[in-house]
């Protein structure tokens, strides 16, 4: 459905780490990223980059700082603990094997997330991989740039589809409306990544917002007039309709839909706040873990000092006994 010169290629990424180089007390992970078509039949490109764990961590922090939220994919912690509560260093074999798997999984989830694409389309990811992700997916190519009116072509195409959708009924209308809504979301994501003058960006944003509002009105409107529910199903005298409440009795179907949307919106906001609280607790737990690791290091150092002192005392006692025996 995309317009000419601005087609979107759906691809899949296969990510793995086969080799690790350890030099000078530093481990570098050979991250292999291969790009395949959606069906997994044809490999389009493969690249290998060597990165330290600290570089993966710096990428994660930069993405979170730039996007203003925590990245949702699991990332291996800086400090790894194994049996006996002992902490291991970055060149330990167990740490390397653990990070090989988790770093590859982290990048795979980031690149293959088709819903929240802001992470993989960030320029830091392209720089990290040495691969233009946007170009691979034909969102915005640097070698073959789409015409400047490519976005507008797509917008007009979806607007024509919207006009056709208005003439449809029932399931077909709902299905096409959902499809158009998804395409408008893609247009919004593209608009956020394009370099445009502020006035042009505002103009396109208003066009997009207006079309979204028209689409929302279409999905909740009916060609038949709204009939009060009490006229459709009349309750028995002295009884109320099943599921009816005092609060909902005064609303018609359209008003109830709006109330439900508002309730969903409030629930989403509460879930977002809960998410932030959980993320904060997670951060506190990680800080506590880091603090405990430092304390364990101090205890280990103290234990070593005690062992050395005990050894010196044994040697002194042995010499004293030898001296007395003479």
PDB file of C-alpha atoms in Angstrom:
ATOM      1  CA  UNK A   1       0.000   0.000   0.000  1.00  0.00           C
ATOM      2  CA  UNK A   2       2.989   2.313   0.272  1.00  0.00           C
ATOM      3  CA  UNK A   3       3.509   4.916  -2.385  1.00  0.00           C
ATOM      4  CA  UNK A   4       6.045   4.732  -5.117  1.00  0.00           C
ATOM      5  CA  UNK A   5       9.579   5.564  -4.041  1.00  0.00           C
ATOM      6  CA  UNK A   6       8.753   5.202  -0.353  1.00  0.00           C
ATOM      7  CA  UNK A   7       7.965   1.521   0.080  1.00  0.00           C
ATOM      8  CA  UNK A   8       8.526  -0.203   3.382  1.00  0.00           C
ATOM      9  CA  UNK A   9      10.476  -3.439   3.379  1.00  0.00           C
ATOM     10  CA  UNK A  10       9.633  -5.809   6.205  1.00  0.00           C
ATOM     11  CA  UNK A  11      12.746  -7.577   7.363  1.00  0.00           C
ATOM     12  CA  UNK A  12      13.831  -9.784  10.241  1.00  0.00           C
ATOM     13  CA  UNK A  13      17.113  -9.696  12.100  1.00  0.00           C
ATOM     14  CA  UNK A  14      19.061 -12.693  13.343  1.00  0.00           C
ATOM     15  CA  UNK A  15      21.555 -11.815  16.033  1.00  0.00           C
ATOM     16  CA  UNK A  16      24.156 -13.974  17.739  1.00  0.00           C
ATOM     17  CA  UNK A  17      27.592 -13.788  19.318  1.00  0.00           C
ATOM     18  CA  UNK A  18      29.954 -16.586  18.273  1.00  0.00           C
ATOM     19  CA  UNK A  19      33.383 -15.305  19.236  1.00  0.00           C
ATOM     20  CA  UNK A  20      34.824 -13.300  22.086  1.00  0.00           C
ATOM     21  CA  UNK A  21      38.298 -11.762  22.098  1.00  0.00           C
ATOM     22  CA  UNK A  22      40.003 -11.180  25.450  1.00  0.00           C
ATOM     23  CA  UNK A  23      43.013  -8.880  25.335  1.00  0.00           C
ATOM     24  CA  UNK A  24      44.559  -6.793  28.037  1.00  0.00           C
ATOM     25  CA  UNK A  25      41.924  -7.795  30.550  1.00  0.00           C
ATOM     26  CA  UNK A  26      39.103  -6.607  28.249  1.00  0.00           C
ATOM     27  CA  UNK A  27      36.530  -8.814  26.490  1.00  0.00           C
ATOM     28  CA  UNK A  28      35.183  -7.855  23.074  1.00  0.00           C
ATOM     29  CA  UNK A  29      32.080  -9.578  21.743  1.00  0.00           C
ATOM     30  CA  UNK A  30      31.737 -10.363  18.030  1.00  0.00           C
ATOM     31  CA  UNK A  31      28.129  -9.374  17.380  1.00  0.00           C
ATOM     32  CA  UNK A  32      26.843 -10.887  14.128  1.00  0.00           C
ATOM     33  CA  UNK A  33      23.693  -9.290  12.675  1.00  0.00           C
ATOM     34  CA  UNK A  34      22.132 -10.775   9.548  1.00  0.00           C
ATOM     35  CA  UNK A  35      19.172  -9.174   7.792  1.00  0.00           C
ATOM     36  CA  UNK A  36      16.589 -11.457   6.172  1.00  0.00           C
ATOM     37  CA  UNK A  37      13.364 -10.917   4.303  1.00  0.00           C
ATOM     38  CA  UNK A  38      10.157 -11.403   6.260  1.00  0.00           C
ATOM     39  CA  UNK A  39       9.786 -15.036   5.187  1.00  0.00           C
ATOM     40  CA  UNK A  40      13.355 -15.862   6.189  1.00  0.00           C
ATOM     41  CA  UNK A  41      14.142 -17.176   2.712  1.00  0.00           C
ATOM     42  CA  UNK A  42      16.720 -14.645   1.526  1.00  0.00           C
ATOM     43  CA  UNK A  43      19.599 -13.093   3.433  1.00  0.00           C
ATOM     44  CA  UNK A  44      19.902  -9.434   2.466  1.00  0.00           C
ATOM     45  CA  UNK A  45      22.973  -8.449   4.445  1.00  0.00           C
ATOM     46  CA  UNK A  46      25.263  -9.549   7.275  1.00  0.00           C
ATOM     47  CA  UNK A  47      27.627  -7.516   9.381  1.00  0.00           C
ATOM     48  CA  UNK A  48      29.914  -8.254  12.323  1.00  0.00           C
ATOM     49  CA  UNK A  49      30.987  -5.655  14.861  1.00  0.00           C
ATOM     50  CA  UNK A  50      33.254  -6.068  17.872  1.00  0.00           C
ATOM     51  CA  UNK A  51      31.999  -4.288  20.964  1.00  0.00           C
ATOM     52  CA  UNK A  52      32.847  -4.260  24.669  1.00  0.00           C
ATOM     53  CA  UNK A  53      30.208  -4.742  27.310  1.00  0.00           C
ATOM     54  CA  UNK A  54      30.668  -1.104  28.330  1.00  0.00           C
ATOM     55  CA  UNK A  55      29.780  -0.044  24.769  1.00  0.00           C
ATOM     56  CA  UNK A  56      26.537  -2.031  24.898  1.00  0.00           C
ATOM     57  CA  UNK A  57      25.763  -0.385  28.232  1.00  0.00           C
ATOM     58  CA  UNK A  58      26.561   3.084  26.848  1.00  0.00           C
ATOM     59  CA  UNK A  59      24.183   2.441  23.922  1.00  0.00           C
ATOM     60  CA  UNK A  60      21.399   1.453  26.322  1.00  0.00           C
ATOM     61  CA  UNK A  61      21.896   4.564  28.455  1.00  0.00           C
ATOM     62  CA  UNK A  62      22.006   6.851  25.423  1.00  0.00           C
ATOM     63  CA  UNK A  63      18.749   5.406  24.068  1.00  0.00           C
ATOM     64  CA  UNK A  64      17.015   5.799  27.422  1.00  0.00           C
ATOM     65  CA  UNK A  65      18.295   9.349  27.811  1.00  0.00           C
ATOM     66  CA  UNK A  66      17.263  10.337  24.301  1.00  0.00           C
ATOM     67  CA  UNK A  67      13.805   8.726  24.431  1.00  0.00           C
ATOM     68  CA  UNK A  68      13.103   9.726  28.030  1.00  0.00           C
ATOM     69  CA  UNK A  69      12.051   6.272  29.251  1.00  0.00           C
ATOM     70  CA  UNK A  70      13.516   2.919  30.276  1.00  0.00           C
ATOM     71  CA  UNK A  71      14.278   0.437  27.530  1.00  0.00           C
ATOM     72  CA  UNK A  72      11.925  -2.569  27.855  1.00  0.00           C
ATOM     73  CA  UNK A  73      14.358  -5.315  26.840  1.00  0.00           C
ATOM     74  CA  UNK A  74      16.350  -7.366  29.354  1.00  0.00           C
ATOM     75  CA  UNK A  75      19.968  -6.299  29.641  1.00  0.00           C
ATOM     76  CA  UNK A  76      22.693  -8.226  31.529  1.00  0.00           C
ATOM     77  CA  UNK A  77      23.721  -6.424  34.732  1.00  0.00           C
ATOM     78  CA  UNK A  78      27.165  -4.951  35.189  1.00  0.00           C
ATOM     79  CA  UNK A  79      27.868  -7.288  38.124  1.00  0.00           C
ATOM     80  CA  UNK A  80      27.098 -10.986  37.798  1.00  0.00           C
ATOM     81  CA  UNK A  81      26.833 -13.320  40.793  1.00  0.00           C
ATOM     82  CA  UNK A  82      27.242 -17.044  40.763  1.00  0.00           C
ATOM     83  CA  UNK A  83      27.186 -19.855  43.311  1.00  0.00           C
ATOM     84  CA  UNK A  84      28.381 -19.047  46.800  1.00  0.00           C
ATOM     85  CA  UNK A  85      27.558 -15.359  46.400  1.00  0.00           C
ATOM     86  CA  UNK A  86      30.883 -14.615  44.717  1.00  0.00           C
ATOM     87  CA  UNK A  87      31.256 -11.780  42.224  1.00  0.00           C
ATOM     88  CA  UNK A  88      33.115 -12.379  38.982  1.00  0.00           C
ATOM     89  CA  UNK A  89      34.956 -10.050  36.632  1.00  0.00           C
ATOM     90  CA  UNK A  90      34.226  -9.174  33.010  1.00  0.00           C
ATOM     91  CA  UNK A  91      36.778 -11.665  31.654  1.00  0.00           C
ATOM     92  CA  UNK A  92      35.567 -14.619  33.694  1.00  0.00           C
ATOM     93  CA  UNK A  93      34.430 -17.500  31.473  1.00  0.00           C
ATOM     94  CA  UNK A  94      31.054 -17.754  33.187  1.00  0.00           C
ATOM     95  CA  UNK A  95      30.466 -14.025  32.769  1.00  0.00           C
ATOM     96  CA  UNK A  96      31.442 -14.136  29.105  1.00  0.00           C
ATOM     97  CA  UNK A  97      29.113 -17.053  28.343  1.00  0.00           C
ATOM     98  CA  UNK A  98      26.274 -15.362  30.200  1.00  0.00           C
ATOM     99  CA  UNK A  99      26.766 -12.069  28.416  1.00  0.00           C
ATOM    100  CA  UNK A 100      27.127 -13.693  24.995  1.00  0.00           C
ATOM    101  CA  UNK A 101      23.571 -14.955  25.242  1.00  0.00           C
ATOM    102  CA  UNK A 102      21.966 -11.979  26.951  1.00  0.00           C
ATOM    103  CA  UNK A 103      23.608  -9.298  24.811  1.00  0.00           C
ATOM    104  CA  UNK A 104      22.551 -11.117  21.643  1.00  0.00           C
ATOM    105  CA  UNK A 105      18.995 -11.483  22.987  1.00  0.00           C
ATOM    106  CA  UNK A 106      18.935  -7.795  23.911  1.00  0.00           C
ATOM    107  CA  UNK A 107      19.896  -6.671  20.403  1.00  0.00           C
ATOM    108  CA  UNK A 108      17.567  -9.222  18.778  1.00  0.00           C
ATOM    109  CA  UNK A 109      14.540  -8.002  20.752  1.00  0.00           C
ATOM    110  CA  UNK A 110      15.433  -4.384  20.031  1.00  0.00           C
ATOM    111  CA  UNK A 111      15.795  -4.912  16.276  1.00  0.00           C
ATOM    112  CA  UNK A 112      12.780  -7.214  15.800  1.00  0.00           C
ATOM    113  CA  UNK A 113      10.282  -5.157  17.801  1.00  0.00           C
ATOM    114  CA  UNK A 114       7.735  -4.147  15.145  1.00  0.00           C
ATOM    115  CA  UNK A 115       5.517  -2.167  17.521  1.00  0.00           C
ATOM    116  CA  UNK A 116       7.901   0.129  19.406  1.00  0.00           C
ATOM    117  CA  UNK A 117      10.343   0.994  16.624  1.00  0.00           C
ATOM    118  CA  UNK A 118      11.779   4.183  18.103  1.00  0.00           C
ATOM    119  CA  UNK A 119      14.633   2.256  19.705  1.00  0.00           C
ATOM    120  CA  UNK A 120      16.016   0.557  16.600  1.00  0.00           C
ATOM    121  CA  UNK A 121      15.539   3.606  14.392  1.00  0.00           C
ATOM    122  CA  UNK A 122      17.599   5.800  16.676  1.00  0.00           C
ATOM    123  CA  UNK A 123      20.793   6.916  14.968  1.00  0.00           C
ATOM    124  CA  UNK A 124      22.872   5.532  17.850  1.00  0.00           C
ATOM    125  CA  UNK A 125      21.821   1.976  16.931  1.00  0.00           C
ATOM    126  CA  UNK A 126      22.876   2.476  13.302  1.00  0.00           C
ATOM    127  CA  UNK A 127      26.219   3.883  14.443  1.00  0.00           C
ATOM    128  CA  UNK A 128      26.673   1.021  16.903  1.00  0.00           C
ATOM    129  CA  UNK A 129      26.050  -1.634  14.241  1.00  0.00           C
ATOM    130  CA  UNK A 130      27.667   0.203  11.352  1.00  0.00           C
ATOM    131  CA  UNK A 131      24.416  -0.387   9.465  1.00  0.00           C
ATOM    132  CA  UNK A 132      21.717   2.097   8.455  1.00  0.00           C
ATOM    133  CA  UNK A 133      18.614   0.482   9.944  1.00  0.00           C
ATOM    134  CA  UNK A 134      16.248   3.009   8.340  1.00  0.00           C
ATOM    135  CA  UNK A 135      17.778   2.346   4.945  1.00  0.00           C
ATOM    136  CA  UNK A 136      17.483  -1.418   5.379  1.00  0.00           C
ATOM    137  CA  UNK A 137      13.758  -1.008   6.043  1.00  0.00           C
ATOM    138  CA  UNK A 138      13.366   1.647   3.338  1.00  0.00           C
ATOM    139  CA  UNK A 139      12.011   4.168   5.800  1.00  0.00           C
ATOM    140  CA  UNK A 140      14.523   6.831   4.874  1.00  0.00           C
ATOM    141  CA  UNK A 141      17.410   5.930   2.621  1.00  0.00           C
ATOM    142  CA  UNK A 142      20.610   7.940   2.363  1.00  0.00           C
ATOM    143  CA  UNK A 143      21.695   6.326  -0.915  1.00  0.00           C
ATOM    144  CA  UNK A 144      18.326   6.527  -2.641  1.00  0.00           C
ATOM    145  CA  UNK A 145      16.308   9.246  -0.978  1.00  0.00           C
ATOM    146  CA  UNK A 146      12.564   9.272  -1.557  1.00  0.00           C
ATOM    147  CA  UNK A 147      11.045  12.310  -3.178  1.00  0.00           C
ATOM    148  CA  UNK A 148      10.310  15.156  -0.814  1.00  0.00           C
ATOM    149  CA  UNK A 149       6.582  14.686  -1.346  1.00  0.00           C
ATOM    150  CA  UNK A 150       6.789  10.951  -0.496  1.00  0.00           C
ATOM    151  CA  UNK A 151       5.158  11.461   2.882  1.00  0.00           C
ATOM    152  CA  UNK A 152       2.388  13.524   1.342  1.00  0.00           C
ATOM    153  CA  UNK A 153       1.841  10.871  -1.330  1.00  0.00           C
ATOM    154  CA  UNK A 154       1.315   8.287   1.395  1.00  0.00           C
ATOM    155  CA  UNK A 155      -0.973  10.631   3.315  1.00  0.00           C
ATOM    156  CA  UNK A 156      -3.173  11.299   0.263  1.00  0.00           C
ATOM    157  CA  UNK A 157      -3.306   7.590  -0.481  1.00  0.00           C
ATOM    158  CA  UNK A 158      -4.535   6.788   3.042  1.00  0.00           C
ATOM    159  CA  UNK A 159      -7.002   9.674   2.862  1.00  0.00           C
ATOM    160  CA  UNK A 160      -8.467   8.172  -0.317  1.00  0.00           C
ATOM    161  CA  UNK A 161      -8.720   4.832   1.451  1.00  0.00           C
ATOM    162  CA  UNK A 162     -10.516   6.604   4.286  1.00  0.00           C
ATOM    163  CA  UNK A 163     -13.042   8.031   1.819  1.00  0.00           C
ATOM    164  CA  UNK A 164     -13.613   4.533   0.462  1.00  0.00           C
ATOM    165  CA  UNK A 165     -13.967   3.220   3.997  1.00  0.00           C
ATOM    166  CA  UNK A 166     -16.785   5.693   4.676  1.00  0.00           C
ATOM    167  CA  UNK A 167     -18.835   3.971   1.955  1.00  0.00           C
ATOM    168  CA  UNK A 168     -18.403   0.541   3.509  1.00  0.00           C
ATOM    169  CA  UNK A 169     -20.395  -1.101   6.281  1.00  0.00           C
ATOM    170  CA  UNK A 170     -20.056  -3.623   9.044  1.00  0.00           C
ATOM    171  CA  UNK A 171     -16.991  -5.792   9.489  1.00  0.00           C
ATOM    172  CA  UNK A 172     -15.359  -4.578   6.284  1.00  0.00           C
ATOM    173  CA  UNK A 173     -15.475  -0.974   7.476  1.00  0.00           C
ATOM    174  CA  UNK A 174     -14.031  -1.880  10.895  1.00  0.00           C
ATOM    175  CA  UNK A 175     -11.249  -3.939   9.343  1.00  0.00           C
ATOM    176  CA  UNK A 176     -10.225  -1.228   6.889  1.00  0.00           C
ATOM    177  CA  UNK A 177     -10.457   1.458   9.556  1.00  0.00           C
ATOM    178  CA  UNK A 178      -8.059  -0.517  11.737  1.00  0.00           C
ATOM    179  CA  UNK A 179      -5.675  -0.896   8.796  1.00  0.00           C
ATOM    180  CA  UNK A 180      -5.766   2.849   8.073  1.00  0.00           C
ATOM    181  CA  UNK A 181      -5.150   3.634  11.746  1.00  0.00           C
ATOM    182  CA  UNK A 182      -2.021   1.468  11.743  1.00  0.00           C
ATOM    183  CA  UNK A 183      -0.772   3.204   8.594  1.00  0.00           C
ATOM    184  CA  UNK A 184      -1.385   6.627  10.112  1.00  0.00           C
ATOM    185  CA  UNK A 185       0.682   5.596  13.125  1.00  0.00           C
ATOM    186  CA  UNK A 186       3.496   4.637  10.756  1.00  0.00           C
ATOM    187  CA  UNK A 187       3.179   8.029   9.045  1.00  0.00           C
ATOM    188  CA  UNK A 188       3.483   9.712  12.430  1.00  0.00           C
ATOM    189  CA  UNK A 189       6.644   7.746  13.212  1.00  0.00           C
ATOM    190  CA  UNK A 190       8.140   8.675   9.841  1.00  0.00           C
ATOM    191  CA  UNK A 191       7.259  12.324  10.417  1.00  0.00           C
ATOM    192  CA  UNK A 192       9.101  12.272  13.735  1.00  0.00           C
ATOM    193  CA  UNK A 193      12.286  11.041  12.035  1.00  0.00           C
ATOM    194  CA  UNK A 194      12.261  13.343   9.009  1.00  0.00           C
ATOM    195  CA  UNK A 195      14.272  16.533   8.928  1.00  0.00           C
ATOM    196  CA  UNK A 196      11.745  19.214   7.983  1.00  0.00           C
ATOM    197  CA  UNK A 197      11.238  22.945   8.575  1.00  0.00           C
ATOM    198  CA  UNK A 198       9.176  23.547  11.686  1.00  0.00           C
ATOM    199  CA  UNK A 199       6.268  25.075   9.754  1.00  0.00           C
ATOM    200  CA  UNK A 200       6.062  22.111   7.372  1.00  0.00           C
ATOM    201  CA  UNK A 201       6.253  19.651  10.276  1.00  0.00           C
ATOM    202  CA  UNK A 202       3.390  21.458  12.045  1.00  0.00           C
ATOM    203  CA  UNK A 203       1.307  21.510   8.873  1.00  0.00           C
ATOM    204  CA  UNK A 204       1.719  17.776   8.313  1.00  0.00           C
ATOM    205  CA  UNK A 205       1.055  17.052  11.965  1.00  0.00           C
ATOM    206  CA  UNK A 206      -2.247  18.970  11.780  1.00  0.00           C
ATOM    207  CA  UNK A 207      -3.246  17.078   8.635  1.00  0.00           C
ATOM    208  CA  UNK A 208      -2.508  13.794  10.364  1.00  0.00           C
ATOM    209  CA  UNK A 209      -4.397  14.776  13.517  1.00  0.00           C
ATOM    210  CA  UNK A 210      -7.453  15.839  11.526  1.00  0.00           C
ATOM    211  CA  UNK A 211      -7.542  12.585   9.590  1.00  0.00           C
ATOM    212  CA  UNK A 212      -7.192  10.598  12.811  1.00  0.00           C
ATOM    213  CA  UNK A 213     -10.102  12.488  14.353  1.00  0.00           C
ATOM    214  CA  UNK A 214     -12.250  11.837  11.271  1.00  0.00           C
ATOM    215  CA  UNK A 215     -11.337   8.165  11.467  1.00  0.00           C
ATOM    216  CA  UNK A 216     -12.261   8.001  15.154  1.00  0.00           C
ATOM    217  CA  UNK A 217     -15.621   9.632  14.448  1.00  0.00           C
ATOM    218  CA  UNK A 218     -16.234   7.159  11.654  1.00  0.00           C
ATOM    219  CA  UNK A 219     -15.588   4.144  13.876  1.00  0.00           C
ATOM    220  CA  UNK A 220     -18.037   5.281  16.565  1.00  0.00           C
ATOM    221  CA  UNK A 221     -20.716   6.617  14.217  1.00  0.00           C
ATOM    222  CA  UNK A 222     -23.591   4.632  12.760  1.00  0.00           C
ATOM    223  CA  UNK A 223     -25.683   5.356   9.739  1.00  0.00           C
ATOM    224  CA  UNK A 224     -28.826   4.412  11.657  1.00  0.00           C
ATOM    225  CA  UNK A 225     -30.080   6.940  14.231  1.00  0.00           C
ATOM    226  CA  UNK A 226     -29.193   6.210  17.822  1.00  0.00           C
ATOM    227  CA  UNK A 227     -32.134   4.610  19.585  1.00  0.00           C
ATOM    228  CA  UNK A 228     -32.288   4.740  23.389  1.00  0.00           C
ATOM    229  CA  UNK A 229     -31.595   1.346  24.841  1.00  0.00           C
ATOM    230  CA  UNK A 230     -34.754   1.356  26.913  1.00  0.00           C
ATOM    231  CA  UNK A 231     -36.715   1.448  23.637  1.00  0.00           C
ATOM    232  CA  UNK A 232     -34.855  -1.532  22.251  1.00  0.00           C
ATOM    233  CA  UNK A 233     -35.144  -3.765  25.323  1.00  0.00           C
ATOM    234  CA  UNK A 234     -37.757  -2.657  27.804  1.00  0.00           C
ATOM    235  CA  UNK A 235     -37.277  -3.976  31.336  1.00  0.00           C
ATOM    236  CA  UNK A 236     -40.173  -5.452  33.225  1.00  0.00           C
ATOM    237  CA  UNK A 237     -42.059  -3.044  35.504  1.00  0.00           C
ATOM    238  CA  UNK A 238     -40.133  -2.423  38.704  1.00  0.00           C
ATOM    239  CA  UNK A 239     -36.992  -4.018  37.266  1.00  0.00           C
ATOM    240  CA  UNK A 240     -33.908  -2.720  35.477  1.00  0.00           C
ATOM    241  CA  UNK A 241     -32.138  -4.096  32.438  1.00  0.00           C
ATOM    242  CA  UNK A 242     -29.478  -6.709  33.129  1.00  0.00           C
ATOM    243  CA  UNK A 243     -26.131  -5.025  33.754  1.00  0.00           C
ATOM    244  CA  UNK A 244     -27.653  -1.551  33.987  1.00  0.00           C
ATOM    245  CA  UNK A 245     -26.659   0.823  36.805  1.00  0.00           C
ATOM    246  CA  UNK A 246     -27.877   4.213  37.961  1.00  0.00           C
ATOM    247  CA  UNK A 247     -24.736   5.815  36.543  1.00  0.00           C
ATOM    248  CA  UNK A 248     -25.063   4.224  33.086  1.00  0.00           C
ATOM    249  CA  UNK A 249     -28.836   4.507  32.680  1.00  0.00           C
ATOM    250  CA  UNK A 250     -28.605   8.141  31.579  1.00  0.00           C
ATOM    251  CA  UNK A 251     -26.129   7.404  28.733  1.00  0.00           C
ATOM    252  CA  UNK A 252     -26.804   6.247  25.213  1.00  0.00           C
ATOM    253  CA  UNK A 253     -24.476   3.825  23.404  1.00  0.00           C
ATOM    254  CA  UNK A 254     -22.186   6.524  22.030  1.00  0.00           C
ATOM    255  CA  UNK A 255     -21.826   8.232  25.406  1.00  0.00           C
ATOM    256  CA  UNK A 256     -21.097   4.886  27.041  1.00  0.00           C
ATOM    257  CA  UNK A 257     -18.334   4.306  24.504  1.00  0.00           C
ATOM    258  CA  UNK A 258     -16.782   7.667  25.340  1.00  0.00           C
ATOM    259  CA  UNK A 259     -17.016   6.920  29.067  1.00  0.00           C
ATOM    260  CA  UNK A 260     -15.356   3.563  28.489  1.00  0.00           C
ATOM    261  CA  UNK A 261     -12.557   5.208  26.508  1.00  0.00           C
ATOM    262  CA  UNK A 262     -11.998   7.712  29.302  1.00  0.00           C
ATOM    263  CA  UNK A 263     -11.855   4.920  31.857  1.00  0.00           C
ATOM    264  CA  UNK A 264      -9.356   3.034  29.688  1.00  0.00           C
ATOM    265  CA  UNK A 265      -7.268   6.176  29.391  1.00  0.00           C
ATOM    266  CA  UNK A 266      -7.224   6.666  33.173  1.00  0.00           C
ATOM    267  CA  UNK A 267      -6.303   3.004  33.658  1.00  0.00           C
ATOM    268  CA  UNK A 268      -3.465   3.393  31.172  1.00  0.00           C
ATOM    269  CA  UNK A 269      -2.196   6.407  33.112  1.00  0.00           C
ATOM    270  CA  UNK A 270      -2.340   4.460  36.376  1.00  0.00           C
ATOM    271  CA  UNK A 271      -0.493   1.559  34.765  1.00  0.00           C
ATOM    272  CA  UNK A 272       2.136   3.991  33.501  1.00  0.00           C
ATOM    273  CA  UNK A 273       2.611   5.349  37.013  1.00  0.00           C
ATOM    274  CA  UNK A 274       2.836   1.798  38.355  1.00  0.00           C
ATOM    275  CA  UNK A 275       5.419   1.025  35.677  1.00  0.00           C
ATOM    276  CA  UNK A 276       7.507   4.005  36.779  1.00  0.00           C
ATOM    277  CA  UNK A 277       7.302   2.893  40.413  1.00  0.00           C
ATOM    278  CA  UNK A 278       8.413  -0.621  39.500  1.00  0.00           C
ATOM    279  CA  UNK A 279      11.257   0.756  37.395  1.00  0.00           C
ATOM    280  CA  UNK A 280      12.336   2.913  40.325  1.00  0.00           C
ATOM    281  CA  UNK A 281      12.269  -0.105  42.636  1.00  0.00           C
ATOM    282  CA  UNK A 282      14.316  -1.987  40.089  1.00  0.00           C
ATOM    283  CA  UNK A 283      16.841   0.845  40.007  1.00  0.00           C
ATOM    284  CA  UNK A 284      17.024   0.902  43.803  1.00  0.00           C
ATOM    285  CA  UNK A 285      17.555  -2.863  43.838  1.00  0.00           C
ATOM    286  CA  UNK A 286      20.391  -2.554  41.342  1.00  0.00           C
ATOM    287  CA  UNK A 287      21.974   0.219  43.411  1.00  0.00           C
ATOM    288  CA  UNK A 288      21.655  -1.924  46.536  1.00  0.00           C
ATOM    289  CA  UNK A 289      23.231  -4.815  44.665  1.00  0.00           C
ATOM    290  CA  UNK A 290      26.107  -2.583  43.606  1.00  0.00           C
ATOM    291  CA  UNK A 291      26.551  -1.361  47.185  1.00  0.00           C
ATOM    292  CA  UNK A 292      26.534  -4.924  48.512  1.00  0.00           C
ATOM    293  CA  UNK A 293      29.100  -5.942  45.935  1.00  0.00           C
ATOM    294  CA  UNK A 294      31.406  -3.158  47.103  1.00  0.00           C
ATOM    295  CA  UNK A 295      30.923  -4.202  50.715  1.00  0.00           C
ATOM    296  CA  UNK A 296      31.694  -7.798  49.782  1.00  0.00           C
ATOM    297  CA  UNK A 297      34.904  -6.638  48.169  1.00  0.00           C
ATOM    298  CA  UNK A 298      35.838  -4.820  51.376  1.00  0.00           C
ATOM    299  CA  UNK A 299      35.018  -7.916  53.422  1.00  0.00           C
ATOM    300  CA  UNK A 300      37.092 -10.065  51.090  1.00  0.00           C
ATOM    301  CA  UNK A 301      39.979  -7.657  51.433  1.00  0.00           C
ATOM    302  CA  UNK A 302      39.594  -7.642  55.225  1.00  0.00           C
ATOM    303  CA  UNK A 303      39.479 -11.448  55.271  1.00  0.00           C
ATOM    304  CA  UNK A 304      42.697 -11.594  53.256  1.00  0.00           C
ATOM    305  CA  UNK A 305      44.381  -9.222  55.732  1.00  0.00           C
ATOM    306  CA  UNK A 306      43.231 -11.381  58.649  1.00  0.00           C
ATOM    307  CA  UNK A 307      44.552 -14.514  56.952  1.00  0.00           C
ATOM    308  CA  UNK A 308      47.937 -12.891  56.326  1.00  0.00           C
ATOM    309  CA  UNK A 309      48.124 -11.675  59.935  1.00  0.00           C
ATOM    310  CA  UNK A 310      47.242 -15.142  61.247  1.00  0.00           C
ATOM    311  CA  UNK A 311      49.942 -16.653  59.061  1.00  0.00           C
ATOM    312  CA  UNK A 312      52.517 -14.197  60.376  1.00  0.00           C
ATOM    313  CA  UNK A 313      51.520 -15.002  63.969  1.00  0.00           C
ATOM    314  CA  UNK A 314      51.950 -18.724  63.348  1.00  0.00           C
ATOM    315  CA  UNK A 315      55.384 -18.116  61.888  1.00  0.00           C
ATOM    316  CA  UNK A 316      56.357 -15.937  64.872  1.00  0.00           C
ATOM    317  CA  UNK A 317      55.143 -18.579  67.338  1.00  0.00           C
ATOM    318  CA  UNK A 318      57.091 -21.276  65.522  1.00  0.00           C
ATOM    319  CA  UNK A 319      60.271 -19.211  65.635  1.00  0.00           C
ATOM    320  CA  UNK A 320      59.732 -18.489  69.333  1.00  0.00           C
ATOM    321  CA  UNK A 321      59.365 -22.204  70.088  1.00  0.00           C
ATOM    322  CA  UNK A 322      62.463 -22.993  68.058  1.00  0.00           C
ATOM    323  CA  UNK A 323      64.386 -20.329  69.948  1.00  0.00           C
ATOM    324  CA  UNK A 324      63.243 -21.636  73.340  1.00  0.00           C
ATOM    325  CA  UNK A 325      64.150 -25.204  72.404  1.00  0.00           C
ATOM    326  CA  UNK A 326      67.713 -24.114  71.696  1.00  0.00           C
TER     327      UNK A 326
END
